[in-house]
CSV table of C-alpha atoms and ligand atoms in Angstrom, one decimal:
chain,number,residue,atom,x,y,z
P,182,UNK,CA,-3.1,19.2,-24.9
P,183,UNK,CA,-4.9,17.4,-22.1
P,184,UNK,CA,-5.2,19.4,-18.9
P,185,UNK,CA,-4.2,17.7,-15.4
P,186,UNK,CA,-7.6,19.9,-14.1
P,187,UNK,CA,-9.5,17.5,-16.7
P,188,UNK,CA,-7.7,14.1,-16.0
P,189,UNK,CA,-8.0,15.1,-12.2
P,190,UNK,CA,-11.7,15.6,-12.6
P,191,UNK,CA,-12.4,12.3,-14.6
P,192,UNK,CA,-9.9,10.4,-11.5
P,193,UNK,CA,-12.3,11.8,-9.1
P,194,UNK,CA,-15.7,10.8,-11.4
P,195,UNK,CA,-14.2,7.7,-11.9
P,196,UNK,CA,-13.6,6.8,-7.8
P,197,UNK,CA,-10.6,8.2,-6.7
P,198,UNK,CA,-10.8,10.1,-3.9
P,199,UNK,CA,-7.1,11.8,-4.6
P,200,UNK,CA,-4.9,12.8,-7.7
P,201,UNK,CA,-2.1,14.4,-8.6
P,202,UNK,CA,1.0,14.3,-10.9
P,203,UNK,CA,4.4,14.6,-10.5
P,204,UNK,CA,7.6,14.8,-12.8
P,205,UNK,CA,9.1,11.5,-13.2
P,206,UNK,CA,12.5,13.3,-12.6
P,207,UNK,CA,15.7,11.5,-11.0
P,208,UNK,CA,13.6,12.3,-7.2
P,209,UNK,CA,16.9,12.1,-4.4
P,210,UNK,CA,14.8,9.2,-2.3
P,211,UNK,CA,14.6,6.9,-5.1
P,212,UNK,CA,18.1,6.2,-4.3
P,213,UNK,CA,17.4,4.9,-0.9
P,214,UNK,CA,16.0,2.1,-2.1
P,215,UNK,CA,19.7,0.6,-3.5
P,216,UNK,CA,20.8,0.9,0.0
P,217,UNK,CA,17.4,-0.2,1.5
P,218,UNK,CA,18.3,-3.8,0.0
P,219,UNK,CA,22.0,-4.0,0.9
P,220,UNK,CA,20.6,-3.6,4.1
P,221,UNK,CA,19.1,-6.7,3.4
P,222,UNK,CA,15.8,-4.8,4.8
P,223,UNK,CA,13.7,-6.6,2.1
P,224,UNK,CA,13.8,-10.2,3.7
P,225,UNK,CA,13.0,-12.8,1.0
P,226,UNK,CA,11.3,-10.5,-1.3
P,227,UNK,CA,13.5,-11.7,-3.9
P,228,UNK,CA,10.9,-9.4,-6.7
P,229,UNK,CA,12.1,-6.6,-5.2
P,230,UNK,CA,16.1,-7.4,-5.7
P,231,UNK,CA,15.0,-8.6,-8.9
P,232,UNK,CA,13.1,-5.3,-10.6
P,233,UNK,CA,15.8,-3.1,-9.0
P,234,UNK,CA,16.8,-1.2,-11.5
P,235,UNK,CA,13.2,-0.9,-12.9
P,236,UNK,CA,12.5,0.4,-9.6
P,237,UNK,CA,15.4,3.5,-9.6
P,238,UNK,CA,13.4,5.7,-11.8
P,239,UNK,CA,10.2,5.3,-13.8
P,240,UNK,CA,12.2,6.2,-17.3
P,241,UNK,CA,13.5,2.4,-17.0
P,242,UNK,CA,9.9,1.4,-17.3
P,243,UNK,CA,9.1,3.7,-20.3
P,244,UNK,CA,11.9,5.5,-21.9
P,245,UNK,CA,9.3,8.0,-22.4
P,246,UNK,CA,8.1,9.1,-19.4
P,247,UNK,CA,7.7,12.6,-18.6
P,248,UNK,CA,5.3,12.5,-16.0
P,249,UNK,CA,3.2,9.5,-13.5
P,250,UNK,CA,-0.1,10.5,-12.7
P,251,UNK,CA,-0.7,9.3,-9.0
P,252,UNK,CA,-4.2,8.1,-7.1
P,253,UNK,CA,-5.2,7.4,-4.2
P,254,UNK,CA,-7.7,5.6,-2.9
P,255,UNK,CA,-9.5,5.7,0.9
P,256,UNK,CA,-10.0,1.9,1.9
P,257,UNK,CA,-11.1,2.8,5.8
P,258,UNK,CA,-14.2,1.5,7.1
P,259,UNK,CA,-16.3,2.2,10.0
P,260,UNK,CA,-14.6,-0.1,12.6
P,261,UNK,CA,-12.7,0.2,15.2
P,262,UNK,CA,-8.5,0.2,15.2
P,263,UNK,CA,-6.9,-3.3,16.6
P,264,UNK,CA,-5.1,-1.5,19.6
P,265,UNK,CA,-8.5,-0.6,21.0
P,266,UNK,CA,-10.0,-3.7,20.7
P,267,UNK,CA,-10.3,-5.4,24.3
P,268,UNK,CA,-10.9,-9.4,23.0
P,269,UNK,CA,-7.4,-10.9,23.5
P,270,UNK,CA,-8.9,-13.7,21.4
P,271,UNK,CA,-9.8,-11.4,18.1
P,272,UNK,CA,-8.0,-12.0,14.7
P,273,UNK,CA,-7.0,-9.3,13.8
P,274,UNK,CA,-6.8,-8.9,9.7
P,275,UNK,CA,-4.9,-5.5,8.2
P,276,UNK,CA,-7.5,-3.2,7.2
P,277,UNK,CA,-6.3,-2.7,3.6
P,278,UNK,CA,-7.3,-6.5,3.5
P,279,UNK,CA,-11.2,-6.3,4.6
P,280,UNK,CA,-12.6,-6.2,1.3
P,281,UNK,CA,-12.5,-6.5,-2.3
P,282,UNK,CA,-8.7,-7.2,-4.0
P,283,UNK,CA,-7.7,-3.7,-4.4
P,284,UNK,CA,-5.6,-4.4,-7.7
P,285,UNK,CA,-8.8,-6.1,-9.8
P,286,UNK,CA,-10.9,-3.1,-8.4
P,287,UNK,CA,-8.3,-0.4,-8.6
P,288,UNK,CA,-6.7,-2.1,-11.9
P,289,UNK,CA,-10.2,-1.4,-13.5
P,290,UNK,CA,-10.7,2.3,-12.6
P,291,UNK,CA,-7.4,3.3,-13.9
P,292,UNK,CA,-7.7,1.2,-16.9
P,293,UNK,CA,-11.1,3.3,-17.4
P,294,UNK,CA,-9.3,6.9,-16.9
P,295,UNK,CA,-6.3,5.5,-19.3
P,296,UNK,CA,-8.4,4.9,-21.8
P,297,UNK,CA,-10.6,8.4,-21.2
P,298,UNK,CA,-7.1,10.0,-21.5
P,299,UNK,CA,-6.3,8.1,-25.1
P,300,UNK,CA,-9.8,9.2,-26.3
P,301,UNK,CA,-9.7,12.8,-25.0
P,302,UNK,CA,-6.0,13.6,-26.1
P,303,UNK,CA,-5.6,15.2,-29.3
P,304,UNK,CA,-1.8,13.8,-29.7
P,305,UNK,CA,-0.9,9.8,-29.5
P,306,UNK,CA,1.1,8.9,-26.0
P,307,UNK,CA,2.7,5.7,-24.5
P,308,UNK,CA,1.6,5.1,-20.5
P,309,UNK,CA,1.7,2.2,-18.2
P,310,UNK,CA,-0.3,1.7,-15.8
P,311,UNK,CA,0.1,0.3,-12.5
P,312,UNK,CA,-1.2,-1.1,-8.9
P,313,UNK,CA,1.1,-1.8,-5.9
P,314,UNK,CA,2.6,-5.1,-8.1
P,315,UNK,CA,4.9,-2.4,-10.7
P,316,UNK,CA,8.5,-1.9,-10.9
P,317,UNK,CA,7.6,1.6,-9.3
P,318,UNK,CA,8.2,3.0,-6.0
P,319,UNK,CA,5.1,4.2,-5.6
P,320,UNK,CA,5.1,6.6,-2.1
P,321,UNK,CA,8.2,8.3,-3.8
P,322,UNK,CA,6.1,9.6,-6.9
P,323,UNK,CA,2.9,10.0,-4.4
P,324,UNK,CA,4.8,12.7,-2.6
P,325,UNK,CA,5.6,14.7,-6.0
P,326,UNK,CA,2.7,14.1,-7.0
P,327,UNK,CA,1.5,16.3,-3.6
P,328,UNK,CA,-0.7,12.9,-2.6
P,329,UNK,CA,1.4,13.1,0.9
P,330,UNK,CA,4.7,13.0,2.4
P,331,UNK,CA,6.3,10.0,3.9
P,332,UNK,CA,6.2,9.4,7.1
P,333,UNK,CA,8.3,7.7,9.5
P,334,UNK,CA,6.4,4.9,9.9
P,335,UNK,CA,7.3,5.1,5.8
P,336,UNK,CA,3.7,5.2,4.5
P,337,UNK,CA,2.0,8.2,2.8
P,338,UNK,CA,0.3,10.5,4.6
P,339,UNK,CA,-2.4,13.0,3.2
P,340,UNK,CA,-3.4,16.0,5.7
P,341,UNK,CA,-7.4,15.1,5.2
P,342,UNK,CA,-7.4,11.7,4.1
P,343,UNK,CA,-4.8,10.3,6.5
P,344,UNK,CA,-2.8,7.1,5.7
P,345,UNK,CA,-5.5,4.2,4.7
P,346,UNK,CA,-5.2,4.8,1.2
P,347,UNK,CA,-4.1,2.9,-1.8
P,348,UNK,CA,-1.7,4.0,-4.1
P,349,UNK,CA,-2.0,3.4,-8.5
P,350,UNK,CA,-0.1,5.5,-11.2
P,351,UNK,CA,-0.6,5.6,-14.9
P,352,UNK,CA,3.0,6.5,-15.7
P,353,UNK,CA,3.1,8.5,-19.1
P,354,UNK,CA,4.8,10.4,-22.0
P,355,UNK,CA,2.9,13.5,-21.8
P,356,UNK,CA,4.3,16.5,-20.5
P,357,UNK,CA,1.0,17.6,-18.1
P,358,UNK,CA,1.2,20.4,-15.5
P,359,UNK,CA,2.6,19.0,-12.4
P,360,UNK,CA,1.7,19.4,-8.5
P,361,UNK,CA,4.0,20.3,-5.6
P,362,UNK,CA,5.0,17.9,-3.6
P,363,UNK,CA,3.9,17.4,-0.1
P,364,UNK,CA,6.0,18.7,2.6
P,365,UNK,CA,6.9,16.5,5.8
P,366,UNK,CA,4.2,16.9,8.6
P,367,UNK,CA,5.8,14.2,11.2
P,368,UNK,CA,7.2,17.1,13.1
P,369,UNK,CA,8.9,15.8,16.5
P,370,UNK,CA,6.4,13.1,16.5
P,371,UNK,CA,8.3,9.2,17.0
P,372,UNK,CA,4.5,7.3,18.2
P,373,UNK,CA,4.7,4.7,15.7
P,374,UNK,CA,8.1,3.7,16.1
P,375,UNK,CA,7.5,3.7,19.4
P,376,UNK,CA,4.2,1.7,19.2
P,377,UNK,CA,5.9,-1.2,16.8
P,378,UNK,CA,5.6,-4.2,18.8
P,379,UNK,CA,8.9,-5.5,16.7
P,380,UNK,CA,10.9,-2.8,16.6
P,381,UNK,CA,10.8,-2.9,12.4
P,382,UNK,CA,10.7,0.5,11.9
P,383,UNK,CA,14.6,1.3,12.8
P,384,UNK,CA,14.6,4.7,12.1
P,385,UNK,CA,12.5,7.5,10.7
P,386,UNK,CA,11.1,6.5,7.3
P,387,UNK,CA,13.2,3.3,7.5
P,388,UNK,CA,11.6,-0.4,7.6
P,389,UNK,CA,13.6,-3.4,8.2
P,390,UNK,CA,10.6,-5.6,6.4
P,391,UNK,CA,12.3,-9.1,8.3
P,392,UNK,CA,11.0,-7.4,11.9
P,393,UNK,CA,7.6,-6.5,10.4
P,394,UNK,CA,4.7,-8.4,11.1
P,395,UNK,CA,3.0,-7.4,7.7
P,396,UNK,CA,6.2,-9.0,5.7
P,397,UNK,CA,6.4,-12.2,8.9
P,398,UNK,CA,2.4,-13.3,8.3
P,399,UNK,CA,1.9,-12.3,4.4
P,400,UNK,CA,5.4,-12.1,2.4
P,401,UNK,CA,7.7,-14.7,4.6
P,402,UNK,CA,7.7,-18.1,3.7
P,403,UNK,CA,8.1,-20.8,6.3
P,404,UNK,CA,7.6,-20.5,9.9
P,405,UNK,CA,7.2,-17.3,11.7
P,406,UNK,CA,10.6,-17.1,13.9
P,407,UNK,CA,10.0,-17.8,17.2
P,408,UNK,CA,11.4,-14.1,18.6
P,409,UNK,CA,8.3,-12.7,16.8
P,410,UNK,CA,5.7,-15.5,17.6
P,411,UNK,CA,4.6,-13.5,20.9
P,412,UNK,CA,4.5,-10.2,19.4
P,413,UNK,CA,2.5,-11.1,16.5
P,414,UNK,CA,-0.1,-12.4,18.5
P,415,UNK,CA,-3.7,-12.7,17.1
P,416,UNK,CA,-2.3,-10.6,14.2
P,417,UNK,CA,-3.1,-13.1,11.8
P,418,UNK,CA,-3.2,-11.4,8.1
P,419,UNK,CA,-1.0,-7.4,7.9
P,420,UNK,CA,-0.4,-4.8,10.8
P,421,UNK,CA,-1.7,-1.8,11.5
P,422,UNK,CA,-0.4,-0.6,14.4
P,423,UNK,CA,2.3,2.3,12.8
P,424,UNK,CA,-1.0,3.5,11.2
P,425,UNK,CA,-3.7,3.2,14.1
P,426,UNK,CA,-1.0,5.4,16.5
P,427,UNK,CA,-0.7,8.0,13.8
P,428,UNK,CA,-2.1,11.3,15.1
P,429,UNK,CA,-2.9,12.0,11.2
P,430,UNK,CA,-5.6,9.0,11.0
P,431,UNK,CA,-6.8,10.3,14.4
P,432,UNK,CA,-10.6,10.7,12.4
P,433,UNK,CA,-10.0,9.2,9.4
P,434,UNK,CA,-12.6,9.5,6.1
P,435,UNK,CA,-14.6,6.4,5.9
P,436,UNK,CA,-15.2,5.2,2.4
P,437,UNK,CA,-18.7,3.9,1.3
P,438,UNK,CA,-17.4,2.1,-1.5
P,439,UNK,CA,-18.9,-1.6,-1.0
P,440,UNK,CA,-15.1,-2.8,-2.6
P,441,UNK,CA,-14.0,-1.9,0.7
P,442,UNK,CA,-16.5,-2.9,3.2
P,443,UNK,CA,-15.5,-5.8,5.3
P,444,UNK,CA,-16.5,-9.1,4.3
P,445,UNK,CA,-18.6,-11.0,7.3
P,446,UNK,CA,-16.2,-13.8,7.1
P,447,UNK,CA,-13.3,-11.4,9.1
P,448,UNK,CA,-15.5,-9.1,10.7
P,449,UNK,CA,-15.0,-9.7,14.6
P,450,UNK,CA,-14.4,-13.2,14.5
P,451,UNK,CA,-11.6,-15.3,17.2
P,452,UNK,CA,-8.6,-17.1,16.1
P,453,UNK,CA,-10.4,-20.5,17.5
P,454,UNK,CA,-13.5,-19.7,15.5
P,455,UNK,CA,-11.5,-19.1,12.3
P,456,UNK,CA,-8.8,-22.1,13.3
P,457,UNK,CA,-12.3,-24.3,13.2
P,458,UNK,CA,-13.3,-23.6,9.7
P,459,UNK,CA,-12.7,-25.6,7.1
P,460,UNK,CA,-10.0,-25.4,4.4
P,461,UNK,CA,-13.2,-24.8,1.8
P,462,UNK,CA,-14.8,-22.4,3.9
P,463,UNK,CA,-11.6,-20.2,4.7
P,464,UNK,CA,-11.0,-20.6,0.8
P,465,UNK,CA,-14.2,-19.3,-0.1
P,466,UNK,CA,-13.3,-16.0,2.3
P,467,UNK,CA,-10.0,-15.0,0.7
P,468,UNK,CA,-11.6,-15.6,-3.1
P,469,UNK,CA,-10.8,-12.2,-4.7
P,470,UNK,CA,-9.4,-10.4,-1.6
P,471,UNK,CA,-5.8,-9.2,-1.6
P,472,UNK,CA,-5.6,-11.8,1.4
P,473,UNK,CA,-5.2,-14.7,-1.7
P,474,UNK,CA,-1.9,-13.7,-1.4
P,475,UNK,CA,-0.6,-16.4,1.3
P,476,UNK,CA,-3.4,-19.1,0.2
P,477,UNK,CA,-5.2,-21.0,3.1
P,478,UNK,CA,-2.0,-22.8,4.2
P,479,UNK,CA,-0.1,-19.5,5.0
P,480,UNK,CA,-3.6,-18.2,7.3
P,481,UNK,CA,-3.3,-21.6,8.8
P,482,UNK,CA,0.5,-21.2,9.5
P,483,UNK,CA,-0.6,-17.4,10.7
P,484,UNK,CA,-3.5,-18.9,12.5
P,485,UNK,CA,-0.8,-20.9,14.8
P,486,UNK,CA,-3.1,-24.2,13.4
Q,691,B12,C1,7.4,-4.3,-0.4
Q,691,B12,C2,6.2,-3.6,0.1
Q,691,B12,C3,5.9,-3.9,1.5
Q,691,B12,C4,6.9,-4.5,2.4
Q,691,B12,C5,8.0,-3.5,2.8
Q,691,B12,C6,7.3,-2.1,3.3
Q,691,B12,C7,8.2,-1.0,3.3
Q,691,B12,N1,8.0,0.0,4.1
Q,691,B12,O1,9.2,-0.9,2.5
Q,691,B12,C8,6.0,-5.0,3.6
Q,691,B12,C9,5.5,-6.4,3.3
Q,691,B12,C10,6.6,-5.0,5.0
Q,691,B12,C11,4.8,-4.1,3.4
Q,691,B12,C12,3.9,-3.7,4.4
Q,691,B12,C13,2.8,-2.9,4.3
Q,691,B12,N2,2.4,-2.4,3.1
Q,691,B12,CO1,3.3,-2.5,1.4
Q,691,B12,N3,4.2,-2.4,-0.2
Q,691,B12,C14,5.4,-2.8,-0.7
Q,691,B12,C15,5.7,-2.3,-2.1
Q,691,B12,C16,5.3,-3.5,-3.1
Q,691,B12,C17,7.1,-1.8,-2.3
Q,691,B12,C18,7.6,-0.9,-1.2
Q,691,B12,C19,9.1,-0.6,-1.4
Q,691,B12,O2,9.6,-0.3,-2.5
Q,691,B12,N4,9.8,-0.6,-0.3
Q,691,B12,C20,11.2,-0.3,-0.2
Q,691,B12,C21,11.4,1.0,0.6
Q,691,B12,C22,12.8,1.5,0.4
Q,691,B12,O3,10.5,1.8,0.0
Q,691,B12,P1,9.4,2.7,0.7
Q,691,B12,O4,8.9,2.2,2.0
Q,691,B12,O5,8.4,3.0,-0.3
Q,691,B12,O6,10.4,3.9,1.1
Q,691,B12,C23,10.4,5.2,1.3
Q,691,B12,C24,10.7,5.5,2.8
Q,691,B12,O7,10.8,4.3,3.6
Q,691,B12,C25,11.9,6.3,2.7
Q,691,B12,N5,13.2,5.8,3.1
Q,691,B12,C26,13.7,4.6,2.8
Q,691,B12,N6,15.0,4.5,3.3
Q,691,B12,C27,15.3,5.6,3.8
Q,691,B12,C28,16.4,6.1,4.4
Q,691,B12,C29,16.5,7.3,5.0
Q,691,B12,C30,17.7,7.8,5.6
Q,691,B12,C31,15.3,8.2,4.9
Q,691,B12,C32,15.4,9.5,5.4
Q,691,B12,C33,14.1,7.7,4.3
Q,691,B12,C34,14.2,6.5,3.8
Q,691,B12,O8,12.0,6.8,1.4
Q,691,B12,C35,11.6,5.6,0.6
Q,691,B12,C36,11.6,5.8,-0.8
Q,691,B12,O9,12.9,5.3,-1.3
Q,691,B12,C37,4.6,-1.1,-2.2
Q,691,B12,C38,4.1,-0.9,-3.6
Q,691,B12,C39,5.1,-0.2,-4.5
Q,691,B12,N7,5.2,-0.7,-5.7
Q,691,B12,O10,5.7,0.8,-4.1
Q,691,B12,C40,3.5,-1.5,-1.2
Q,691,B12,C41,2.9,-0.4,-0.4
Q,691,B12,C42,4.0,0.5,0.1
Q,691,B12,N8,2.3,-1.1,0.7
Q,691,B12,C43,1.2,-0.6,1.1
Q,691,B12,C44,0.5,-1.1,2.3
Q,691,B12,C45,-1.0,-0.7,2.4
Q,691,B12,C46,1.1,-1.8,3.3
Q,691,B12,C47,0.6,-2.1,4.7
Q,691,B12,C48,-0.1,-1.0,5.3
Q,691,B12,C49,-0.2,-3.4,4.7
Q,691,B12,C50,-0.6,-3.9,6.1
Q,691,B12,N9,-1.5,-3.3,6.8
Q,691,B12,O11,-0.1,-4.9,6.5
Q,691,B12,C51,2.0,-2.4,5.4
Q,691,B12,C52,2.6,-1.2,6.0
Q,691,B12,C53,3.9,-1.4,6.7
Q,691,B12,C54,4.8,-0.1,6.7
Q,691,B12,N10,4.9,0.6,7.8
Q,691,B12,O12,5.3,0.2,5.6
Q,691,B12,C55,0.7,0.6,0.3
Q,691,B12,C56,1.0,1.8,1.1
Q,691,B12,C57,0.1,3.0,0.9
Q,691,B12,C58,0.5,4.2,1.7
Q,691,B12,N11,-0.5,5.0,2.2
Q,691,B12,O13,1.7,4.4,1.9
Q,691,B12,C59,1.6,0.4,-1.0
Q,691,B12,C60,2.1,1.7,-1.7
Q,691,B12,C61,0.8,-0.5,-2.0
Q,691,B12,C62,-0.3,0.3,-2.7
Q,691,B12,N12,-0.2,0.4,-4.0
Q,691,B12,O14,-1.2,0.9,-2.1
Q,691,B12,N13,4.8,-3.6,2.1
Q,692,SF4,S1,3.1,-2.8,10.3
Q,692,SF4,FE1,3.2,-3.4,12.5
Q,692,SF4,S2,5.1,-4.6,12.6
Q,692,SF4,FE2,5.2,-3.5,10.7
Q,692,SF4,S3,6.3,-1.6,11.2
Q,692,SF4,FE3,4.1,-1.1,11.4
Q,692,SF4,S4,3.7,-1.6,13.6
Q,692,SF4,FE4,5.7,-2.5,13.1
Q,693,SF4,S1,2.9,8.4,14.1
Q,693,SF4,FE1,3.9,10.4,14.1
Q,693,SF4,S2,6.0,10.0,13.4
Q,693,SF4,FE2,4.7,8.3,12.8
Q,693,SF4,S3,4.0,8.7,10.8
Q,693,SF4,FE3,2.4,9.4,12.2
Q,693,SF4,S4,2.9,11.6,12.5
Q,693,SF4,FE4,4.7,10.6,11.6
């Protein structure tokens, strides 16, 4: 049968910079999720209410599933983090968002181990693979996969890597050797909940998305409600501030992957010079970047112009 050594080795050849598998058991915190959108905590994210009960366990995707084979991916740069920048008049885009769109360049790798796997396995097996868009919830299986714990500012945490890092799974029927999962590393610690300008993250590990700047300038449509106009500020495109606090990205690994590298368009520009360009030219900045996602009109609405 295919070792997880062998699959971990190719992940790594191919450009992941983390991998590990974990059961795809009935894990207790896929439950919160249920609860997580009574709470009405997902705003107008209607997908999410929608895939449900896809998202309660990964056997609803693929009857077959024994296991979910999880990457990640280092997306940091060598810049700076928004709270240290002194400019009250910088944009500020969510670092995940500098480069390339992570799901074309991510898609492709995994794609390119998937199909390694169905060449190198001696018996026939069903998989899916996925990137951030799947009926999956992803940080659950990252933590049994070992990949990092959640933390309370609810994103995955690795000991070296810190938080920037995508997530992608190939979820599959075979039966591989499986890691431990990460263990909880938060400790006393409460700085990003402290640090959120919106109050969003209402408890540890728990994100009320309708208070989040990420979901109020990328997910929500129509105007950003006035109680959050001042707080988002020059935040025009994601957040970053749970993360930049975190004592675990403190001195983060920088990837050299050009994917990733900023693209001169965002890199330490103003809201006014940005607000200035033309619909054409800001177009021509988001084509294939994950920032396609709200389309010029929603970086104008962000934009405040
Ligand atoms: C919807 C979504 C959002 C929403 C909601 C985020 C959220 N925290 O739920 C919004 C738009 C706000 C968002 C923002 C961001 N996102 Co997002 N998002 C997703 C998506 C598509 C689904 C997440 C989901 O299911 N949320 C529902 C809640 C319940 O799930 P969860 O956060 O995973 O929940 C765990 C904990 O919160 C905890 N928990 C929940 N309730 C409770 C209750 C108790 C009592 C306890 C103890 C714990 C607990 O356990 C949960 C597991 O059930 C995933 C991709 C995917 N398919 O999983 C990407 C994903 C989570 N996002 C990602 C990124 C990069 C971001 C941003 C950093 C982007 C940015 N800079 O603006 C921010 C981070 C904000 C933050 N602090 O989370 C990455 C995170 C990578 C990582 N290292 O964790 C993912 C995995 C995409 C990817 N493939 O890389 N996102
Ligand atoms: S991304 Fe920003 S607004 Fe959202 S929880 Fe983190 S600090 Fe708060
Ligand atoms: S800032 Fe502190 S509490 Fe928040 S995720 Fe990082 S270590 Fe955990």
């Amino acid at each position: 049968m295919l070792r997880s050594s062998r699959i971990k080795a190719k992940a790594r050849e191919i450009g992941f910079d983390l991998c590990g598998i974990a059961p795809a058991d009935d894990h207790p915190e896929l439950k919160f999720f249920r609860d997580w959108l009574d709470r009405a905590y997902a705003g107008d994210m209607a997908y999410l209410d929608r895939s449900a009960d896809r998202r309660a366990d990964v056997r609803r995707v693929l009857p077959s599933a024994r296991t979910v084979i999880v990457t990640g991916t280092v997306y940091n740069t060598a810049r700076p983090y928004s709270i240290e920048c002194a400019d009250p008049a910088r944009a500020h885009i969510a670092r995940y968002a500098w480069g390339d769109d992570y799901h074309d360049v991510i898609g492709r790798r995994l794609e390119q181990l998937l199909a390694w796997m169905r060449e190198e396995s001696a018996e026939p097996f069903e998989a899916r693979a996925y990137v951030d868009t799947g009926p999956v919830q992803e940080r659950v299986y990252a933590q049994y996969a070992g990949i990092g714990w959640i933390g309370k500012n609810t994103c995955v945490i690795n000991p070296e890597a810190g938080s920037w890092i995508f997530l992608a799974e190939i979820i599959c029927s075979l039966p591989l050797e499986c890691d431990r999962p990460s263990l909880d590393q938060c400790g006393t610690c409460t700085l990003c909940i402290e640090a959120c300008p919106t109050q969003a993250i209402v408890g540890p590990g728990v994100l009320d998305s309708t208070r989040c700047i990420s979901y109020l300038t990328i997910e929500h449509r129509g105007d950003i409600p006035d109680e959050f106009r001042a707080a988002v500020g020059t935040r025009i495109y994601g957040c970053d501030i749970c993360q930049e606090v975190c004592p675990w990205n403190g001195a983060p690994p920088v990837s050299v992957d050009p994917a990733w590298q900023p693209r001169p368009a965002w890199d330490g520009v103003t809201v006014d010079e940005l607000a200035a360009r033309s619909d054409d030219e800001l177009r021509a900045g988001i084509r294939k970047s994950a920032m396609q996602r709200t389309k010029v009109a929603g970086l104008r609405r962000n934009l405040g112009r």
